[in-house]
Amino acid sequence: MGSSRRRGSELEQAILRAAVEELTESGYVGLTMDGVATRAGTNKNAIYRRWPSRATLALAAYRELIGADREPPDTGTLRGDVLELLRGANNHLSAPAVSGIVLGLLAAAADDPDLMAQLRDSIIDAGSGLWLTVLGRAVTRGEISEKALKPRVATVAIALLRNEYVTRGTSSVPDDILIEIIDDVYLPLLRSPR
Amino acid sequence: MGSSRRRGSELEQAILRAAVEELTESGYVGLTMDGVATRAGTNKNAIYRRWPSRATLALAAYRELIGADREPPDTGTLRGDVLELLRGANNHLSAPAVSGIVLGLLAAAADDPDLMAQLRDSIIDAGSGLWLTVLGRAVTRGEISEKALKPRVATVAIALLRNEYVTRGTSSVPDDILIEIIDDVYLPLLRSPR
DNA sequence: GAGATAGGGTACGTCGAGTACCTTAATCGT
DNA sequence: ACGATTAAGGTACTCGACGTACCCTATCTC
């Protein structure tokens, strides 16, 4: 009794959990293969048998960390909805060290097109459906033109938030900046003629 | 004859030049202290006597790489001016490996507030004066409201371009995307009432 | 129960950051 | 002009971390 050895997906999950913990505690730079192995109670062999490099493991852990999808808010007004969406994204990005993680991953994936493509999908498409839902309702209410559904336009708010993280590097964007983005840029843009 | 040993700023410039070359050839990840030392024909001591870490050296080299300021364009129309500015920024960011360099620096500076502040200044404020000049002229022409001079609004185009680099990770953003940013987002926003 | 499969343990090779220490050239003060 | 001080050159080292190799052992399958 006792000497049970984990195999397959059970071990895989344990490794991923350990990687997520390392990631949230110390960011991408602090995620080491030895560290994950130790924390998962295994060794590097088991990791390298599943992920070819530190970067791919970190990406897998990041996707795990992102976790479950949210539901589109429905506050009754367009402004309330988009503000709620932006706050949600901000909460997500400001979690322990997400912005640092993403930056690290981006830098690591810079010279690996395949990895970059996967990362792109994980970052960009996260929650883009929510925005389209909210904007779509506003269009059918006649509140804004359907031009607003163009991806380039619809994603402006989240792009500006992302930019805020990149350039400011703060751990959380204050609420009044979110409001500024919505009231000074996003809503005027959505409501602009043609 | 022959055995002249460089000192002071002469050596410093040689090191910086070497660092810039390493940076443009292999990005931030590829910049090694030994590499820079060898390329500059010196050794790591001389580098560490001037910059305390690889990250600070890379930042200094990046500033060197950015180089000279440009002049504001004057095409006669607001659209022509901002398009020209955006193309200029795109050319700059698409140079050899600038976007990778910036990402690497950002990731490295994530846990060093001081470095992050310097980097921020180098990235963000680069050329922000140009935009204000161009927008200011359009305001005095009565073409747009002075609300457009609010930083949050004025920087939207460059923020979206930056976002394009972060999320797409391409080495150069195609011109039709620049036009889309201008025509679908930036100009409608600048011209929107209140 | 024999053989294939996969995890565990451990020891490497390699590379790069940063440090230490000594030798040697250039500059400066007198 | 010449000794003292400053800074560059050379080299070797520690340390941490990625990635690999090899061999042992538990578990699953036929």
Short mmCIF file of C-alpha atoms (C1' of nucleotides) in Angstrom, two decimals:
data_model
loop_
_atom_site.label_atom_id
_atom_site.label_comp_id
_atom_site.label_asym_id
_atom_site.label_seq_id
_atom_site.Cartn_x
_atom_site.Cartn_y
_atom_site.Cartn_z
CA MET A 1 0.00 0.00 0.00
CA GLY A 2 0.97 3.62 -0.31
CA SER A 3 3.38 3.39 -3.17
CA SER A 4 0.90 4.48 -5.83
CA ARG A 5 2.53 6.17 -8.76
CA ARG A 6 0.47 8.70 -10.67
CA ARG A 7 0.25 8.27 -14.43
CA GLY A 8 -1.31 9.85 -17.49
CA SER A 9 -3.77 12.65 -17.06
CA GLU A 10 -3.67 12.57 -13.28
CA LEU A 11 0.01 13.42 -13.34
CA GLU A 12 -0.56 15.87 -16.16
CA GLN A 13 -3.11 17.78 -14.12
CA ALA A 14 -0.79 17.84 -11.13
CA ILE A 15 1.96 19.33 -13.27
CA LEU A 16 -0.36 21.93 -14.74
CA ARG A 17 -1.61 22.92 -11.30
CA ALA A 18 1.95 23.30 -10.10
CA ALA A 19 2.80 25.40 -13.15
CA VAL A 20 -0.19 27.64 -12.56
CA GLU A 21 0.90 28.20 -8.98
CA GLU A 22 4.45 29.04 -9.96
CA LEU A 23 3.13 31.36 -12.63
CA THR A 24 0.83 33.29 -10.34
CA GLU A 25 3.39 33.50 -7.58
CA SER A 26 6.45 34.49 -9.54
CA GLY A 27 5.35 35.26 -13.07
CA TYR A 28 6.84 33.88 -16.22
CA VAL A 29 10.41 34.70 -15.27
CA GLY A 30 9.97 32.85 -12.01
CA LEU A 31 8.57 29.70 -13.54
CA THR A 32 11.33 27.13 -13.58
CA MET A 33 11.12 23.55 -14.74
CA ASP A 34 12.80 22.28 -11.59
CA GLY A 35 10.43 24.35 -9.51
CA VAL A 36 7.36 22.95 -11.23
CA ALA A 37 8.70 19.43 -11.02
CA THR A 38 9.41 19.71 -7.32
CA ARG A 39 6.09 21.33 -6.59
CA ALA A 40 4.24 18.67 -8.52
CA GLY A 41 6.18 15.97 -6.69
CA THR A 42 7.74 14.63 -9.85
CA ASN A 43 10.74 15.38 -12.05
CA LYS A 44 11.55 17.16 -15.26
CA ASN A 45 11.32 14.03 -17.36
CA ALA A 46 7.60 13.81 -16.84
CA ILE A 47 7.25 17.44 -17.93
CA TYR A 48 9.41 17.25 -21.03
CA ARG A 49 7.56 14.14 -22.10
CA ARG A 50 4.46 16.35 -22.41
CA TRP A 51 5.68 19.86 -23.26
CA PRO A 52 8.76 20.45 -25.36
CA SER A 53 9.87 23.65 -23.63
CA ARG A 54 9.34 25.98 -20.76
CA ALA A 55 7.45 28.41 -22.99
CA THR A 56 4.89 25.85 -24.12
CA LEU A 57 4.35 24.68 -20.57
CA ALA A 58 3.85 28.25 -19.44
CA LEU A 59 1.35 28.85 -22.21
CA ALA A 60 -0.60 25.75 -21.24
CA ALA A 61 -0.60 26.91 -17.63
CA TYR A 62 -1.72 30.36 -18.67
CA ARG A 63 -4.69 28.92 -20.56
CA GLU A 64 -5.53 26.92 -17.46
CA LEU A 65 -5.29 30.11 -15.43
CA ILE A 66 -7.64 32.01 -17.73
CA GLY A 67 -10.18 29.38 -16.93
CA ALA A 68 -13.89 29.59 -17.36
CA ASP A 69 -15.74 31.94 -19.68
CA ARG A 70 -17.94 34.64 -18.28
CA GLU A 71 -21.43 35.67 -19.29
CA PRO A 72 -22.29 38.90 -21.08
CA PRO A 73 -23.59 41.56 -18.67
CA ASP A 74 -27.03 43.06 -19.18
CA THR A 75 -27.39 46.32 -17.31
CA GLY A 76 -29.94 47.78 -19.68
CA THR A 77 -27.72 50.51 -21.09
CA LEU A 78 -24.88 50.26 -23.55
CA ARG A 79 -22.64 52.30 -21.30
CA GLY A 80 -23.31 50.07 -18.34
CA ASP A 81 -22.66 46.94 -20.33
CA VAL A 82 -19.37 48.00 -21.88
CA LEU A 83 -18.14 49.42 -18.61
CA GLU A 84 -18.92 46.13 -16.96
CA LEU A 85 -17.07 44.24 -19.67
CA LEU A 86 -14.05 46.48 -19.35
CA ARG A 87 -14.04 46.11 -15.58
CA GLY A 88 -14.19 42.36 -15.97
CA ALA A 89 -11.23 42.38 -18.33
CA ASN A 90 -9.36 44.66 -15.95
CA ASN A 91 -9.99 42.37 -13.03
CA HIS A 92 -8.79 39.49 -15.05
CA LEU A 93 -5.62 41.21 -16.25
CA SER A 94 -4.79 42.57 -12.83
CA ALA A 95 -4.95 39.18 -11.17
CA PRO A 96 -1.73 38.37 -9.33
CA ALA A 97 0.70 38.89 -12.18
CA VAL A 98 -1.20 38.27 -15.37
CA SER A 99 0.16 41.25 -17.22
CA GLY A 100 3.72 40.23 -16.43
CA ILE A 101 2.95 36.69 -17.47
CA VAL A 102 1.53 37.79 -20.77
CA LEU A 103 4.46 40.08 -21.46
CA GLY A 104 6.90 37.32 -20.68
CA LEU A 105 5.07 34.92 -22.91
CA LEU A 106 4.92 37.44 -25.71
CA ALA A 107 8.62 38.07 -25.49
CA ALA A 108 9.36 34.36 -25.39
CA ALA A 109 7.10 33.63 -28.33
CA ALA A 110 8.57 36.41 -30.45
CA ASP A 111 10.85 34.06 -32.34
CA ASP A 112 8.54 31.06 -32.44
CA PRO A 113 5.72 31.66 -34.94
CA ASP A 114 3.79 28.60 -33.89
CA LEU A 115 3.79 29.50 -30.23
CA MET A 116 2.94 33.09 -31.10
CA ALA A 117 -0.11 31.97 -33.04
CA GLN A 118 -1.42 29.94 -30.12
CA LEU A 119 -0.73 32.74 -27.68
CA ARG A 120 -2.45 35.22 -29.94
CA ASP A 121 -5.59 33.14 -29.93
CA SER A 122 -5.52 32.81 -26.15
CA ILE A 123 -5.08 36.53 -25.62
CA ILE A 124 -7.12 38.12 -28.34
CA ASP A 125 -10.12 35.96 -28.70
CA ALA A 126 -10.62 35.75 -24.97
CA GLY A 127 -14.07 37.18 -24.49
CA SER A 128 -14.42 38.82 -27.88
CA GLY A 129 -17.75 37.07 -28.20
CA LEU A 130 -19.03 38.91 -25.14
CA TRP A 131 -18.36 42.28 -26.74
CA LEU A 132 -20.13 41.31 -29.95
CA THR A 133 -23.16 40.16 -27.98
CA VAL A 134 -23.41 43.41 -26.07
CA LEU A 135 -22.86 45.57 -29.13
CA GLY A 136 -25.28 43.48 -31.15
CA ARG A 137 -28.04 44.18 -28.65
CA ALA A 138 -27.34 47.90 -28.85
CA VAL A 139 -27.53 47.75 -32.63
CA THR A 140 -30.92 46.04 -32.60
CA ARG A 141 -32.11 48.64 -30.09
CA GLY A 142 -31.10 51.19 -32.71
CA GLU A 143 -28.71 52.82 -30.26
CA ILE A 144 -25.68 52.58 -32.49
CA SER A 145 -24.98 51.86 -36.15
CA GLU A 146 -23.99 48.40 -37.27
CA LYS A 147 -20.65 49.86 -38.28
CA ALA A 148 -19.80 49.40 -34.63
CA LEU A 149 -19.67 45.64 -35.11
CA LYS A 150 -16.58 45.86 -37.28
CA PRO A 151 -13.85 44.11 -35.30
CA ARG A 152 -11.50 47.06 -35.67
CA VAL A 153 -14.10 49.26 -33.99
CA ALA A 154 -15.60 46.81 -31.54
CA THR A 155 -12.27 45.91 -29.98
CA VAL A 156 -11.05 49.45 -29.41
CA ALA A 157 -11.87 49.52 -25.73
CA ILE A 158 -10.09 46.30 -24.92
CA ALA A 159 -7.16 47.32 -27.11
CA LEU A 160 -6.81 50.54 -25.14
CA LEU A 161 -6.95 48.66 -21.87
CA ARG A 162 -4.27 46.29 -23.09
CA ASN A 163 -2.22 49.27 -24.14
CA GLU A 164 -2.58 50.67 -20.67
CA TYR A 165 -1.06 47.54 -19.22
CA VAL A 166 1.75 47.51 -21.73
CA THR A 167 2.75 51.11 -21.32
CA ARG A 168 1.95 51.75 -17.68
CA GLY A 169 2.85 48.33 -16.42
CA THR A 170 0.74 48.87 -13.33
CA SER A 171 -0.75 45.89 -11.62
CA SER A 172 -4.27 47.27 -11.98
CA VAL A 173 -5.79 50.08 -14.00
CA PRO A 174 -7.86 52.44 -11.81
CA ASP A 175 -11.54 52.69 -12.48
CA ASP A 176 -11.51 56.31 -13.56
CA ILE A 177 -9.23 55.44 -16.45
CA LEU A 178 -11.69 52.79 -17.53
CA ILE A 179 -14.43 55.39 -17.42
CA GLU A 180 -12.29 57.76 -19.42
CA ILE A 181 -11.73 55.14 -22.07
CA ILE A 182 -15.44 54.50 -22.29
CA ASP A 183 -16.69 58.08 -22.16
CA ASP A 184 -13.96 59.90 -24.05
CA VAL A 185 -13.18 57.34 -26.69
CA TYR A 186 -15.31 54.26 -26.97
CA LEU A 187 -18.84 55.61 -26.75
CA PRO A 188 -18.14 58.68 -28.89
CA LEU A 189 -16.66 56.36 -31.48
CA LEU A 190 -19.57 53.91 -31.42
CA ARG A 191 -22.04 56.75 -31.71
CA SER A 192 -20.20 58.69 -34.37
CA PRO A 193 -22.09 59.02 -37.70
CA ARG A 194 -21.09 56.89 -40.70
CA MET B 1 52.38 52.76 -31.73
CA GLY B 2 49.44 50.41 -31.98
CA SER B 3 48.82 49.62 -28.35
CA SER B 4 46.33 52.40 -27.76
CA ARG B 5 43.78 51.55 -25.13
CA ARG B 6 40.39 53.22 -25.38
CA ARG B 7 39.05 54.96 -22.31
CA GLY B 8 36.05 56.90 -21.12
CA SER B 9 33.40 57.95 -23.59
CA GLU B 10 35.21 56.50 -26.58
CA LEU B 11 34.96 53.03 -25.07
CA GLU B 12 31.46 53.75 -23.88
CA GLN B 13 30.32 54.57 -27.40
CA ALA B 14 31.97 51.43 -28.74
CA ILE B 15 30.09 49.34 -26.20
CA LEU B 16 26.81 51.02 -27.00
CA ARG B 17 27.33 50.51 -30.72
CA ALA B 18 28.05 46.84 -30.12
CA ALA B 19 24.95 46.54 -27.96
CA VAL B 20 22.81 48.16 -30.64
CA GLU B 21 24.11 45.70 -33.21
CA GLU B 22 23.43 42.71 -30.99
CA LEU B 23 20.00 44.07 -30.27
CA THR B 24 19.03 44.58 -33.89
CA GLU B 25 20.48 41.26 -34.98
CA SER B 26 19.15 38.99 -32.27
CA GLY B 27 16.70 41.01 -30.21
CA TYR B 28 16.69 41.35 -26.46
CA VAL B 29 16.89 37.62 -25.83
CA GLY B 30 19.97 37.43 -28.01
CA LEU B 31 21.83 40.25 -26.35
CA THR B 32 24.47 38.73 -24.11
CA MET B 33 27.04 40.56 -22.08
CA ASP B 34 29.84 38.36 -23.37
CA GLY B 35 28.63 38.94 -26.90
CA VAL B 36 28.60 42.70 -26.50
CA ALA B 37 32.00 42.66 -24.83
CA THR B 38 33.56 40.57 -27.58
CA ARG B 39 31.98 42.63 -30.31
CA ALA B 40 33.18 45.83 -28.73
CA GLY B 41 36.64 44.38 -28.36
CA THR B 42 36.61 44.64 -24.59
CA ASN B 43 35.38 42.59 -21.64
CA LYS B 44 32.47 42.47 -19.27
CA ASN B 45 34.21 44.52 -16.60
CA ALA B 46 34.12 47.63 -18.73
CA ILE B 47 30.39 47.13 -19.26
CA TYR B 48 29.45 46.46 -15.67
CA ARG B 49 31.42 49.50 -14.63
CA ARG B 50 28.88 51.56 -16.61
CA TRP B 51 25.60 49.67 -16.52
CA PRO B 52 24.55 47.59 -13.55
CA SER B 53 22.70 44.93 -15.51
CA ARG B 54 21.88 43.52 -18.90
CA ALA B 55 18.45 45.16 -18.83
CA THR B 56 19.81 48.66 -18.26
CA LEU B 57 22.39 48.21 -20.98
CA ALA B 58 19.70 47.01 -23.35
CA LEU B 59 17.54 50.00 -22.51
CA ALA B 60 20.42 52.37 -23.17
CA ALA B 61 21.08 50.64 -26.48
CA TYR B 62 17.41 50.85 -27.36
CA ARG B 63 17.37 54.60 -26.76
CA GLU B 64 20.42 54.85 -28.96
CA LEU B 65 18.61 52.85 -31.59
CA ILE B 66 15.55 55.08 -31.51
CA GLY B 67 17.86 57.90 -32.41
CA ALA B 68 16.93 61.23 -33.86
CA ASP B 69 13.56 62.89 -33.62
CA ARG B 70 11.50 63.42 -36.71
CA GLU B 71 9.62 66.46 -37.88
CA PRO B 72 5.85 66.76 -37.97
CA PRO B 73 4.46 66.14 -41.47
CA ASP B 74 2.40 68.83 -43.18
CA THR B 75 0.38 67.39 -46.01
CA GLY B 76 -2.36 69.98 -45.80
CA THR B 77 -5.09 67.62 -44.58
CA LEU B 78 -5.60 66.10 -41.18
CA ARG B 79 -6.02 62.67 -42.69
CA GLY B 80 -2.79 62.95 -44.63
CA ASP B 81 -0.89 64.14 -41.57
CA VAL B 82 -2.05 61.46 -39.17
CA LEU B 83 -1.60 58.75 -41.76
CA GLU B 84 1.93 59.93 -42.29
CA LEU B 85 2.58 59.92 -38.55
CA LEU B 86 1.21 56.42 -38.21
CA ARG B 87 3.27 55.19 -41.13
CA GLY B 88 6.35 56.71 -39.57
CA ALA B 89 5.68 54.96 -36.28
CA ASN B 90 5.05 51.72 -38.13
CA ASN B 91 8.32 51.98 -40.01
CA HIS B 92 10.08 52.62 -36.77
CA LEU B 93 8.47 49.73 -34.93
CA SER B 94 8.98 47.32 -37.80
CA ALA B 95 12.71 47.98 -38.03
CA PRO B 96 14.71 44.75 -37.69
CA ALA B 97 13.28 43.53 -34.44
CA VAL B 98 12.07 46.53 -32.52
CA SER B 99 8.79 45.04 -31.41
CA GLY B 100 10.58 42.00 -30.00
CA ILE B 101 13.08 44.25 -28.31
CA VAL B 102 10.39 46.32 -26.69
CA LEU B 103 8.49 43.25 -25.54
CA GLY B 104 11.62 41.77 -24.05
CA LEU B 105 12.43 44.98 -22.28
CA LEU B 106 8.90 45.29 -20.97
CA ALA B 107 8.98 41.78 -19.62
CA ALA B 108 12.37 42.36 -18.04
CA ALA B 109 11.33 45.63 -16.48
CA ALA B 110 8.13 44.20 -15.07
CA ASP B 111 9.62 43.69 -11.64
CA ASP B 112 11.87 46.75 -11.60
CA PRO B 113 9.78 49.90 -11.13
CA ASP B 114 12.68 52.21 -11.81
CA LEU B 115 13.58 50.60 -15.08
CA MET B 116 9.93 50.44 -16.04
CA ALA B 117 9.57 54.17 -15.54
CA GLN B 118 12.50 54.93 -17.80
CA LEU B 119 11.29 52.50 -20.41
CA ARG B 120 7.83 53.99 -20.27
CA ASP B 121 9.22 57.41 -21.05
CA SER B 122 11.24 56.06 -23.94
CA ILE B 123 8.31 54.24 -25.45
CA ILE B 124 5.33 56.40 -24.78
CA ASP B 125 6.58 59.89 -25.08
CA ALA B 126 8.46 59.07 -28.25
CA GLY B 127 6.90 61.39 -30.78
CA SER B 128 3.87 62.36 -28.78
CA GLY B 129 4.78 65.97 -29.45
CA LEU B 130 4.41 65.35 -33.16
CA TRP B 131 0.83 64.23 -32.75
CA LEU B 132 -0.07 67.21 -30.65
CA THR B 133 1.41 69.55 -33.23
CA VAL B 134 -0.57 68.01 -36.05
CA LEU B 135 -3.81 67.89 -34.06
CA GLY B 136 -3.26 71.43 -32.82
CA ARG B 137 -3.10 72.71 -36.38
CA ALA B 138 -6.35 70.92 -37.20
CA VAL B 139 -7.99 72.50 -34.17
CA THR B 140 -6.97 76.01 -35.17
CA ARG B 141 -8.25 75.28 -38.68
CA GLY B 142 -11.55 74.48 -37.00
CA GLU B 143 -11.49 71.00 -38.44
CA ILE B 144 -11.88 69.21 -35.12
CA SER B 145 -12.84 70.14 -31.58
CA GLU B 146 -10.21 70.84 -28.99
CA LYS B 147 -11.48 67.81 -27.13
CA ALA B 148 -9.25 65.90 -29.52
CA LEU B 149 -6.18 67.21 -27.75
CA LYS B 150 -6.95 65.21 -24.63
CA PRO B 151 -4.11 62.70 -24.33
CA ARG B 152 -6.51 59.80 -24.02
CA VAL B 153 -8.03 60.74 -27.34
CA ALA B 154 -4.96 62.00 -29.16
CA THR B 155 -2.98 58.83 -28.57
CA VAL B 156 -5.64 56.38 -29.70
CA ALA B 157 -4.09 55.77 -33.12
CA ILE B 158 -0.65 55.01 -31.79
CA ALA B 159 -2.13 52.90 -29.03
CA LEU B 160 -3.98 50.80 -31.57
CA LEU B 161 -0.84 50.40 -33.64
CA ARG B 162 1.05 49.28 -30.57
CA ASN B 163 -1.74 46.87 -29.81
CA GLU B 164 -1.41 45.48 -33.30
CA TYR B 165 2.23 44.69 -32.64
CA VAL B 166 1.50 43.13 -29.30
CA THR B 167 -1.33 40.93 -30.43
CA ARG B 168 -0.33 40.13 -33.99
CA GLY B 169 3.38 40.04 -33.39
CA THR B 170 4.05 40.59 -37.05
CA SER B 171 7.23 42.25 -38.10
CA SER B 172 5.37 45.00 -39.92
CA VAL B 173 1.76 46.11 -39.98
CA PRO B 174 0.40 46.34 -43.55
CA ASP B 175 -0.66 49.72 -44.81
CA ASP B 176 -4.32 48.85 -45.20
CA ILE B 177 -4.57 48.19 -41.49
CA LEU B 178 -3.11 51.61 -40.81
CA ILE B 179 -5.72 53.10 -43.11
CA GLU B 180 -8.42 51.14 -41.34
CA ILE B 181 -7.28 52.47 -37.98
CA ILE B 182 -7.37 56.01 -39.32
CA ASP B 183 -10.61 55.86 -41.29
CA ASP B 184 -12.68 53.54 -39.12
CA VAL B 185 -11.57 54.67 -35.71
CA TYR B 186 -9.30 57.65 -35.37
CA LEU B 187 -10.90 60.20 -37.69
CA PRO B 188 -14.48 59.33 -36.70
CA LEU B 189 -13.43 59.73 -33.10
CA LEU B 190 -11.68 63.05 -33.63
CA ARG B 191 -14.64 64.39 -35.56
CA SER B 192 -17.30 63.08 -33.21
CA PRO B 193 -19.36 65.77 -31.50
CA ARG B 194 -18.63 66.52 -27.83
"C1'" DG C 1 2.92 -13.72 -15.52
"C1'" DA C 2 6.00 -11.58 -19.45
"C1'" DG C 3 6.72 -7.53 -21.89
"C1'" DA C 4 5.83 -2.88 -23.05
"C1'" DT C 5 5.09 1.67 -21.33
"C1'" DA C 6 5.80 5.55 -18.46
"C1'" DG C 7 7.26 7.64 -14.07
"C1'" DG C 8 11.31 8.45 -10.65
"C1'" DG C 9 16.08 9.62 -9.50
"C1'" DT C 10 20.07 11.62 -10.58
"C1'" DA C 11 23.80 13.31 -12.87
"C1'" DC C 12 25.26 15.73 -16.55
"C1'" DG C 13 26.51 19.43 -20.51
"C1'" DT C 14 25.83 24.06 -21.70
"C1'" DC C 15 25.13 28.76 -21.53
"C1'" DG C 16 24.78 33.22 -19.63
"C1'" DA C 17 24.61 36.68 -15.63
"C1'" DG C 18 27.26 38.71 -12.43
"C1'" DT C 19 31.67 38.85 -9.34
"C1'" DA C 20 36.54 38.72 -7.94
"C1'" DC C 21 41.24 39.65 -8.52
"C1'" DC C 22 45.20 40.63 -10.62
"C1'" DT C 23 47.97 42.79 -14.38
"C1'" DT C 24 48.84 46.68 -17.40
"C1'" DA C 25 48.15 50.97 -19.80
"C1'" DA C 26 46.81 55.89 -19.66
"C1'" DT C 27 46.08 60.14 -17.27
"C1'" DC C 28 46.96 63.60 -13.67
"C1'" DG C 29 49.19 66.23 -10.06
"C1'" DT C 30 53.20 68.13 -8.61
"C1'" DA D 1 59.49 64.34 -16.09
"C1'" DC D 2 57.79 60.98 -12.92
"C1'" DG D 3 55.30 58.70 -9.44
"C1'" DA D 4 50.39 57.91 -7.98
"C1'" DT D 5 45.87 57.09 -9.24
"C1'" DT D 6 42.45 55.65 -12.23
"C1'" DA D 7 40.47 52.68 -15.56
"C1'" DA D 8 40.94 48.91 -19.04
"C1'" DG D 9 42.28 43.95 -20.12
"C1'" DG D 10 42.44 39.06 -18.99
"C1'" DT D 11 40.82 35.25 -16.83
"C1'" DA D 12 38.65 32.36 -13.88
"C1'" DC D 13 34.90 31.42 -11.05
"C1'" DT D 14 30.02 30.79 -8.79
"C1'" DC D 15 25.36 30.20 -9.50
"C1'" DG D 16 21.06 29.27 -11.53
"C1'" DA D 17 18.36 27.19 -15.06
"C1'" DC D 18 17.27 24.75 -19.49
"C1'" DG D 19 17.45 20.66 -21.70
"C1'" DT D 20 19.32 15.68 -22.12
"C1'" DA D 21 20.90 10.98 -20.99
"C1'" DC D 22 20.64 6.75 -18.55
"C1'" DC D 23 19.29 3.60 -15.68
"C1'" DC D 24 15.96 1.82 -12.24
"C1'" DT D 25 11.15 0.61 -10.98
"C1'" DA D 26 6.09 0.65 -10.81
"C1'" DT D 27 1.95 -0.04 -13.50
"C1'" DC D 28 -0.78 -1.43 -17.30
"C1'" DT D 29 -1.83 -4.75 -21.13
"C1'" DC D 30 -2.02 -8.93 -23.55
#
